[in-house]
PDB file of C-alpha atoms in Angstrom:
ATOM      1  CA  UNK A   1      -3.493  -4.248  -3.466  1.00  0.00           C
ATOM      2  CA  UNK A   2      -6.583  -4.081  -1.257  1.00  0.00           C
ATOM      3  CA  UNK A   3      -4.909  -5.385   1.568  1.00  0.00           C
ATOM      4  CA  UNK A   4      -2.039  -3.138   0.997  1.00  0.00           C
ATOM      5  CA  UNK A   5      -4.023   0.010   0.852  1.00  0.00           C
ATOM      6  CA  UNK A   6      -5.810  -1.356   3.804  1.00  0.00           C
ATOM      7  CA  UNK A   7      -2.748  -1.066   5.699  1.00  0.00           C
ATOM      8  CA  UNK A   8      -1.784   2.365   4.815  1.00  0.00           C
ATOM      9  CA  UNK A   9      -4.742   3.378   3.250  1.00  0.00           C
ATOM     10  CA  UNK A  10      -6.282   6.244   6.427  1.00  0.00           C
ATOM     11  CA  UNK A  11      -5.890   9.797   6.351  1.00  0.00           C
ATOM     12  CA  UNK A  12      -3.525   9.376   9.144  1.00  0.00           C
ATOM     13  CA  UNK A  13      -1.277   6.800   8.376  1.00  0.00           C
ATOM     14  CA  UNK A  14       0.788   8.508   5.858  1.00  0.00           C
ATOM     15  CA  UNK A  15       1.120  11.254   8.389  1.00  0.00           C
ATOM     16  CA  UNK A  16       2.302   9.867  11.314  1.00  0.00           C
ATOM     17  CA  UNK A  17       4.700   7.924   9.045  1.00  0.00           C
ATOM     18  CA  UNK A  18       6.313  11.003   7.337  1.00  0.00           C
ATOM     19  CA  UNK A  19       5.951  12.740  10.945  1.00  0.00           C
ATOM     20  CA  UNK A  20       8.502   9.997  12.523  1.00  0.00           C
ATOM     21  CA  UNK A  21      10.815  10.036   9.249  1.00  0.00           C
ATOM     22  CA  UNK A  22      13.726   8.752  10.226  1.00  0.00           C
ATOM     23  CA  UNK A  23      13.635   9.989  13.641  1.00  0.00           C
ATOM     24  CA  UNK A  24      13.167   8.805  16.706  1.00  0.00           C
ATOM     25  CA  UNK A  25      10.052  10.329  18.833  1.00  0.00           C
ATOM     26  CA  UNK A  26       8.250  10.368  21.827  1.00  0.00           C
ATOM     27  CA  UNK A  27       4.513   9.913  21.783  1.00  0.00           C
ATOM     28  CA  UNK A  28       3.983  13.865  22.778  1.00  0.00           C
ATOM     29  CA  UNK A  29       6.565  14.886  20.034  1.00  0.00           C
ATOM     30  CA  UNK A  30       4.502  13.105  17.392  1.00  0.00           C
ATOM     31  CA  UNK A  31       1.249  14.333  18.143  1.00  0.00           C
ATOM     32  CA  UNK A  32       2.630  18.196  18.779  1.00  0.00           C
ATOM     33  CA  UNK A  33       4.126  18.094  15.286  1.00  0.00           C
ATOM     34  CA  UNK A  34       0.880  16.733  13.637  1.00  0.00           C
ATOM     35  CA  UNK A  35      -0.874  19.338  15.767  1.00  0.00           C
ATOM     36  CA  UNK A  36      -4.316  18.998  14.196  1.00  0.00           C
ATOM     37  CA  UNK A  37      -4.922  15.112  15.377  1.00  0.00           C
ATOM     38  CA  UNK A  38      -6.600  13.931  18.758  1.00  0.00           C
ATOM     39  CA  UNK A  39      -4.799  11.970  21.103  1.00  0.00           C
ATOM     40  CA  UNK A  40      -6.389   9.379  20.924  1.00  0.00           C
ATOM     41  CA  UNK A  41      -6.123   8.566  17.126  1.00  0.00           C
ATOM     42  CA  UNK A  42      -2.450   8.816  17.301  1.00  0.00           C
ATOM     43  CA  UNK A  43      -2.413   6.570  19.924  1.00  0.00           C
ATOM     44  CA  UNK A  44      -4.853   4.422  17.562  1.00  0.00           C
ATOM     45  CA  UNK A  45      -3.002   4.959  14.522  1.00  0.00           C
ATOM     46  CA  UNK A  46       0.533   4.402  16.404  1.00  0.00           C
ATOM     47  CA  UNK A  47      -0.697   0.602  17.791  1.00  0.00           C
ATOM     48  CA  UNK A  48      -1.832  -0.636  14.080  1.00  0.00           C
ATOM     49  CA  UNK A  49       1.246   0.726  13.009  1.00  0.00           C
ATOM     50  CA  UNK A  50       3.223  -1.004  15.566  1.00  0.00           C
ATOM     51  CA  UNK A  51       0.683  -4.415  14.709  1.00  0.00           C
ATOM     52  CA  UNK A  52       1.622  -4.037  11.129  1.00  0.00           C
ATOM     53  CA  UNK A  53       5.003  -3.734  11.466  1.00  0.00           C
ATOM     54  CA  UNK A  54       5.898  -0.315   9.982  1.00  0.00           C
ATOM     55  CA  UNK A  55       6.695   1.411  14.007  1.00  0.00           C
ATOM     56  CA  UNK A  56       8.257   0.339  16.674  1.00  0.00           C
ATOM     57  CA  UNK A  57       7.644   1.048  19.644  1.00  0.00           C
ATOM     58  CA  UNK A  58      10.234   1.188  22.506  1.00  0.00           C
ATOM     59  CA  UNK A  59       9.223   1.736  26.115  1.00  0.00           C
ATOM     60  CA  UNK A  60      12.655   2.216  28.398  1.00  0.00           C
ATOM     61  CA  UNK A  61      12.025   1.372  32.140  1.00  0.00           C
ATOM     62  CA  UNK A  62      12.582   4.884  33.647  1.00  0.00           C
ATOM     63  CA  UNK A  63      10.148   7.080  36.410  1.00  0.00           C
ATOM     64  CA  UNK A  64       7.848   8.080  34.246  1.00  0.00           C
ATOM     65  CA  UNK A  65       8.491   5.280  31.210  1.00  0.00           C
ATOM     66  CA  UNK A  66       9.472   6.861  28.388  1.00  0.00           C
ATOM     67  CA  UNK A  67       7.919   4.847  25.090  1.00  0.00           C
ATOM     68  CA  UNK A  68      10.305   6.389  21.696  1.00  0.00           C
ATOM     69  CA  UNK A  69       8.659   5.457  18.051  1.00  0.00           C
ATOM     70  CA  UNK A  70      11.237   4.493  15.176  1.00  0.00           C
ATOM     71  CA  UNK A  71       9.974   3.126  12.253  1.00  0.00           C
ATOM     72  CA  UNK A  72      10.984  -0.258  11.267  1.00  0.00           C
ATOM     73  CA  UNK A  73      13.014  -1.294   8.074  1.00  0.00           C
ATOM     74  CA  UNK A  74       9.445  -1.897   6.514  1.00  0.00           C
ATOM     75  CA  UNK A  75       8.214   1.579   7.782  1.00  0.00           C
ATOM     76  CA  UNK A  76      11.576   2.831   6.080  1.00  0.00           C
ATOM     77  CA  UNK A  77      11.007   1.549   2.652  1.00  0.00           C
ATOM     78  CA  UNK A  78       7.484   2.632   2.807  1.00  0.00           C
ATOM     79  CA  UNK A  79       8.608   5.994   3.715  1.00  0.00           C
ATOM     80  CA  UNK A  80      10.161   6.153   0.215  1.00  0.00           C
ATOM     81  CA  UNK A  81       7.382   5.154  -1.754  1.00  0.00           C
ATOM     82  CA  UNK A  82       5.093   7.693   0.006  1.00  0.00           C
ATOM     83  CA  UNK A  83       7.857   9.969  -0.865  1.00  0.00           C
ATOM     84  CA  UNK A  84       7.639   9.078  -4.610  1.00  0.00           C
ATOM     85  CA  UNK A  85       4.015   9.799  -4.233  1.00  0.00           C
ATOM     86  CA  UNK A  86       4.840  13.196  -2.902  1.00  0.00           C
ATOM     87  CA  UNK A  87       6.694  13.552  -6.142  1.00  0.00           C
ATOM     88  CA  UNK A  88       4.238  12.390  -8.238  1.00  0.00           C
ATOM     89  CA  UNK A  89       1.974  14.751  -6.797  1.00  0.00           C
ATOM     90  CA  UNK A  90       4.263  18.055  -7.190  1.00  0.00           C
ATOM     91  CA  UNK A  91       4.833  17.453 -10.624  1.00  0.00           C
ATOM     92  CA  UNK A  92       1.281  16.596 -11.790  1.00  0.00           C
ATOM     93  CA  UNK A  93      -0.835  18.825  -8.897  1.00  0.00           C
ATOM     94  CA  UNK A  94       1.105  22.127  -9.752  1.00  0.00           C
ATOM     95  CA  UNK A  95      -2.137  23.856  -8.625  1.00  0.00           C
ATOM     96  CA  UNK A  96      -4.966  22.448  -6.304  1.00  0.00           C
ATOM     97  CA  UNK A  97      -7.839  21.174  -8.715  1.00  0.00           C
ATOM     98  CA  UNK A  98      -9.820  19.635  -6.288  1.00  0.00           C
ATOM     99  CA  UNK A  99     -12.873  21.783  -7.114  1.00  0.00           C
ATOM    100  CA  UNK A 100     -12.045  21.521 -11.225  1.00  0.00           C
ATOM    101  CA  UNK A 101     -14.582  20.358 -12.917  1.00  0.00           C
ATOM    102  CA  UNK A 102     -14.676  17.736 -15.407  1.00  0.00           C
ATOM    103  CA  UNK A 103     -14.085  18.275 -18.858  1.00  0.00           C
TER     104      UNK A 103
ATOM    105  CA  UNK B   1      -0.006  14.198   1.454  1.00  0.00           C
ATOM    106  CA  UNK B   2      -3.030  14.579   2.674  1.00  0.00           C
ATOM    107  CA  UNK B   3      -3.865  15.026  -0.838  1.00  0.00           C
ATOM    108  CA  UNK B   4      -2.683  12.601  -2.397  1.00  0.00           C
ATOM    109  CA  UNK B   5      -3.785   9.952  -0.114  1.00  0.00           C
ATOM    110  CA  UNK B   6      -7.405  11.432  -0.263  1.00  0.00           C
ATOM    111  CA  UNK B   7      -6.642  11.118  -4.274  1.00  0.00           C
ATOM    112  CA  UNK B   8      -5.985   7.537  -4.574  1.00  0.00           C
ATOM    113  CA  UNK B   9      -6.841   6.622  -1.335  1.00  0.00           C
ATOM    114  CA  UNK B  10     -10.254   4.938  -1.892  1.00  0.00           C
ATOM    115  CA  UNK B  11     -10.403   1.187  -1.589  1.00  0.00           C
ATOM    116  CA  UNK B  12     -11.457   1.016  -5.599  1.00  0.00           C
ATOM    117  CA  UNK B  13      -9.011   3.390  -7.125  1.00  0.00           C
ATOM    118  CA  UNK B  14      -6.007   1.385  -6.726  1.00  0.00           C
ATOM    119  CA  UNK B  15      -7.523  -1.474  -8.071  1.00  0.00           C
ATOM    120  CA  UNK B  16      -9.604   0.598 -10.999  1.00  0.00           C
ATOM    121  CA  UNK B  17      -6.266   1.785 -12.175  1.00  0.00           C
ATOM    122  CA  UNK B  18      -4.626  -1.732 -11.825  1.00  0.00           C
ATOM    123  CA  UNK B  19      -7.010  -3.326 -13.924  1.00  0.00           C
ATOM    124  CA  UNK B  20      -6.650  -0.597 -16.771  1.00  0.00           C
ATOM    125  CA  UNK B  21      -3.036  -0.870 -16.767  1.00  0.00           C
ATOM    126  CA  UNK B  22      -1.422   0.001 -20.155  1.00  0.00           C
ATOM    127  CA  UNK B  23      -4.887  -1.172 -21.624  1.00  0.00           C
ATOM    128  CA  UNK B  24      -7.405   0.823 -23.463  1.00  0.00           C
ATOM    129  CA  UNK B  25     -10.669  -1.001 -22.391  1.00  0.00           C
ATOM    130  CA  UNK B  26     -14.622  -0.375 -22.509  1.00  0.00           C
ATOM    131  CA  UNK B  27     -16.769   0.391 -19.137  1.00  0.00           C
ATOM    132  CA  UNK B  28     -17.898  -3.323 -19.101  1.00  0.00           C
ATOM    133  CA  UNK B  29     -14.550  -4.533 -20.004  1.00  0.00           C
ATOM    134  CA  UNK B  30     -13.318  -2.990 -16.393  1.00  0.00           C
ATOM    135  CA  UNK B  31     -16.245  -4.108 -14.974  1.00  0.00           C
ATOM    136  CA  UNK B  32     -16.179  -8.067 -15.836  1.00  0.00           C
ATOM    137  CA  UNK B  33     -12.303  -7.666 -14.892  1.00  0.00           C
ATOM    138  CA  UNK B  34     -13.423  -6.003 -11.433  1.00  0.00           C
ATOM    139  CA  UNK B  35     -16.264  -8.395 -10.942  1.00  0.00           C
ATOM    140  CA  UNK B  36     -17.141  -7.654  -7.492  1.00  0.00           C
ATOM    141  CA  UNK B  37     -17.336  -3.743  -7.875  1.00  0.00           C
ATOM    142  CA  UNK B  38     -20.917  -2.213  -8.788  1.00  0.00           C
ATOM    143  CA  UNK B  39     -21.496  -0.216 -11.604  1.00  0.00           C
ATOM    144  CA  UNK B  40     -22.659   2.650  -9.620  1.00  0.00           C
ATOM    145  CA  UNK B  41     -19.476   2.570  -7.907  1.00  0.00           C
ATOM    146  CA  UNK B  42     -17.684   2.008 -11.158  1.00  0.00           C
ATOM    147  CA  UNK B  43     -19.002   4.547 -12.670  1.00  0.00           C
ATOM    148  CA  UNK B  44     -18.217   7.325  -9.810  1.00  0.00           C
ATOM    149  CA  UNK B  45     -14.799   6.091 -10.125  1.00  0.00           C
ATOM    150  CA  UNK B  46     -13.894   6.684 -13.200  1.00  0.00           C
ATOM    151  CA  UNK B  47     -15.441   9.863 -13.129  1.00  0.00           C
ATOM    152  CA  UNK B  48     -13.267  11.141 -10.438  1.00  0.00           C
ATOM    153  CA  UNK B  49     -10.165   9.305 -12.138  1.00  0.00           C
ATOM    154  CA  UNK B  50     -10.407  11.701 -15.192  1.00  0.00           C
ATOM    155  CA  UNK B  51     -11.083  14.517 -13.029  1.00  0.00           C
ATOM    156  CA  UNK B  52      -7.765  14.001 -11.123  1.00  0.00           C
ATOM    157  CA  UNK B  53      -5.878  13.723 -14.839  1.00  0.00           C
ATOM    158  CA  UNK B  54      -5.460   9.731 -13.921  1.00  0.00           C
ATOM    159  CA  UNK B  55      -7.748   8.358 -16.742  1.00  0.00           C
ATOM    160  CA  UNK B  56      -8.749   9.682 -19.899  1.00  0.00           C
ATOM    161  CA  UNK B  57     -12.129   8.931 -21.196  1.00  0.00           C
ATOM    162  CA  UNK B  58     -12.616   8.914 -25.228  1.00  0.00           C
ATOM    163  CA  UNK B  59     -15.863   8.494 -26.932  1.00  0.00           C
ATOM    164  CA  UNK B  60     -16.238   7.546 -30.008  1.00  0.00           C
ATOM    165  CA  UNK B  61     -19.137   8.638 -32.114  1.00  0.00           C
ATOM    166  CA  UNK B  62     -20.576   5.433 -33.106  1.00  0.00           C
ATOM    167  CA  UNK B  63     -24.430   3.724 -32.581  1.00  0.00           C
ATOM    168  CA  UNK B  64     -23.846   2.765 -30.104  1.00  0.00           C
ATOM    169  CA  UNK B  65     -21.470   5.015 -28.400  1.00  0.00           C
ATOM    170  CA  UNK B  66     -18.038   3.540 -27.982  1.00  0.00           C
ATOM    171  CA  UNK B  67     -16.537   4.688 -24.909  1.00  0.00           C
ATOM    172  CA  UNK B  68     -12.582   4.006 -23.835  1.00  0.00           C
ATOM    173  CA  UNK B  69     -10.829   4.044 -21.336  1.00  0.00           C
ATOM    174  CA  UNK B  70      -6.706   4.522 -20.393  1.00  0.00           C
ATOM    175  CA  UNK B  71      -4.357   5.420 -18.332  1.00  0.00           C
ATOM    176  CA  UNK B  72      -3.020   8.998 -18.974  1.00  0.00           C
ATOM    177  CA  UNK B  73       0.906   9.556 -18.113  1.00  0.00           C
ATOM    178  CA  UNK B  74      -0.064  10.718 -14.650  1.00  0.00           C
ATOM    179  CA  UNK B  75      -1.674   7.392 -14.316  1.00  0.00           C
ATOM    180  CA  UNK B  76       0.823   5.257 -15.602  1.00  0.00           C
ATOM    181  CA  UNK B  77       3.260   6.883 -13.202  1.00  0.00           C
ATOM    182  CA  UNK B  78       0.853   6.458 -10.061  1.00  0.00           C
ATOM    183  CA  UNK B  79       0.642   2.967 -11.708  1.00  0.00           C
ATOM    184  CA  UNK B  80       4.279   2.409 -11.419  1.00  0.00           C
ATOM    185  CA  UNK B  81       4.638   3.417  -7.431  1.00  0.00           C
ATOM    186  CA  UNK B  82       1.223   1.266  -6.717  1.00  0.00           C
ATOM    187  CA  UNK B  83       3.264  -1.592  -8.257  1.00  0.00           C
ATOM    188  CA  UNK B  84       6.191  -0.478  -5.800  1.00  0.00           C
ATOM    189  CA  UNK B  85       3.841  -0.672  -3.023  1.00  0.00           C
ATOM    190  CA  UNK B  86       2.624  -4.186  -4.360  1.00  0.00           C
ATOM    191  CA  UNK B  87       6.514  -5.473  -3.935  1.00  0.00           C
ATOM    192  CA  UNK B  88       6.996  -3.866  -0.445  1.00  0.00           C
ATOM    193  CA  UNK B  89       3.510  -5.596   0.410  1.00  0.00           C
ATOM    194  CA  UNK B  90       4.854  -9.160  -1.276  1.00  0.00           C
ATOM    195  CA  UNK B  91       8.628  -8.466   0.674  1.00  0.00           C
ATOM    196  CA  UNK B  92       7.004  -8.218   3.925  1.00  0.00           C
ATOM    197  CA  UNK B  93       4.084  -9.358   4.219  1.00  0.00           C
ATOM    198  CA  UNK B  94       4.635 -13.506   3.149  1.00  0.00           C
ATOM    199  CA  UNK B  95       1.525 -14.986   5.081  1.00  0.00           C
ATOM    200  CA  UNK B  96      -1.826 -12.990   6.085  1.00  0.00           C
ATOM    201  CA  UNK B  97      -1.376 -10.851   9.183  1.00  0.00           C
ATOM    202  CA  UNK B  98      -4.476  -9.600   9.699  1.00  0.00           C
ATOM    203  CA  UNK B  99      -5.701 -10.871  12.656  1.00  0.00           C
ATOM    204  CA  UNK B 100      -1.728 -10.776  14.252  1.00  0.00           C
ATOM    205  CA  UNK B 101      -2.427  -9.315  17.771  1.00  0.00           C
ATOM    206  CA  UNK B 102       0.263  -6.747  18.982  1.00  0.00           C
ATOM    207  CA  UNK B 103       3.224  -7.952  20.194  1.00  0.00           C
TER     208      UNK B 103
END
């Protein structure tokens, strides 16, 4: 469990990982979609991604090379858990109690 | 997501909510079970479990105190997609990859 939410456990992870879906994406369509993260951590987040198997990373041998980001089957089935926690998180967090005090 | 992530997204919580499972148990209870967590850190854990609606806390009005903890049904549905993400962690991850350079 700690190693697993090692792997996905960042801020940015879970982002980049929705972000790509079930597309297929360039490095500059990634990071204007996220809009709010730096270049370089996407291109930090993208290569553990790629290391831990969840993105791949193609890079086609055209003037200038174009590099596309899929995710993998991995990346694909943890796309649908993160979904489920998406879910989870609708139904329970109806409104934002981040600041709610405990009872 | 963002949310969600910074909900459970601590290194402890995961495993805090693991070890309560569908158990009612006592602070020290979770902490032998934890072992290598620190009360302090235990402690500030739990407290921002049952302020997210994961755990609920009961006290019982005994000398001493008798304090219990479980999983509320929020919890034991995050506890159902962290056991999700345990499988897709078993199905593709078979040895340690930690140290796997990139490819």
């Amino acid at each position: 469990m700690t190693r697993t939410m090692a792997t996905i456990g960042t801020k940015w992870k879970p982002i980049v990982i929705y972000t790509i879906g079930l597309k297929k994406l360039r490095f500059g369509e990634i990071f204007a979609r996220i809009e709010i993260i730096s270049k370089k951590v996407l291109t930090e987040q993208l290569k553990e991604l790629v290391e831990d198997g969840i993105v791949l990373r193609e890079a086609f041998n055209e003037t200038p090379v174009r590099v596309e980001y899929t995710l993998t089957e991995k990346g694909v089935d943890l796309l649908k858990i993160l979904n489920q926690l998406t879910l989870w998180d609708l139904k329970y967090h109806k409104r934002p109690k981040k600041s709610k005090p405990a009872v």
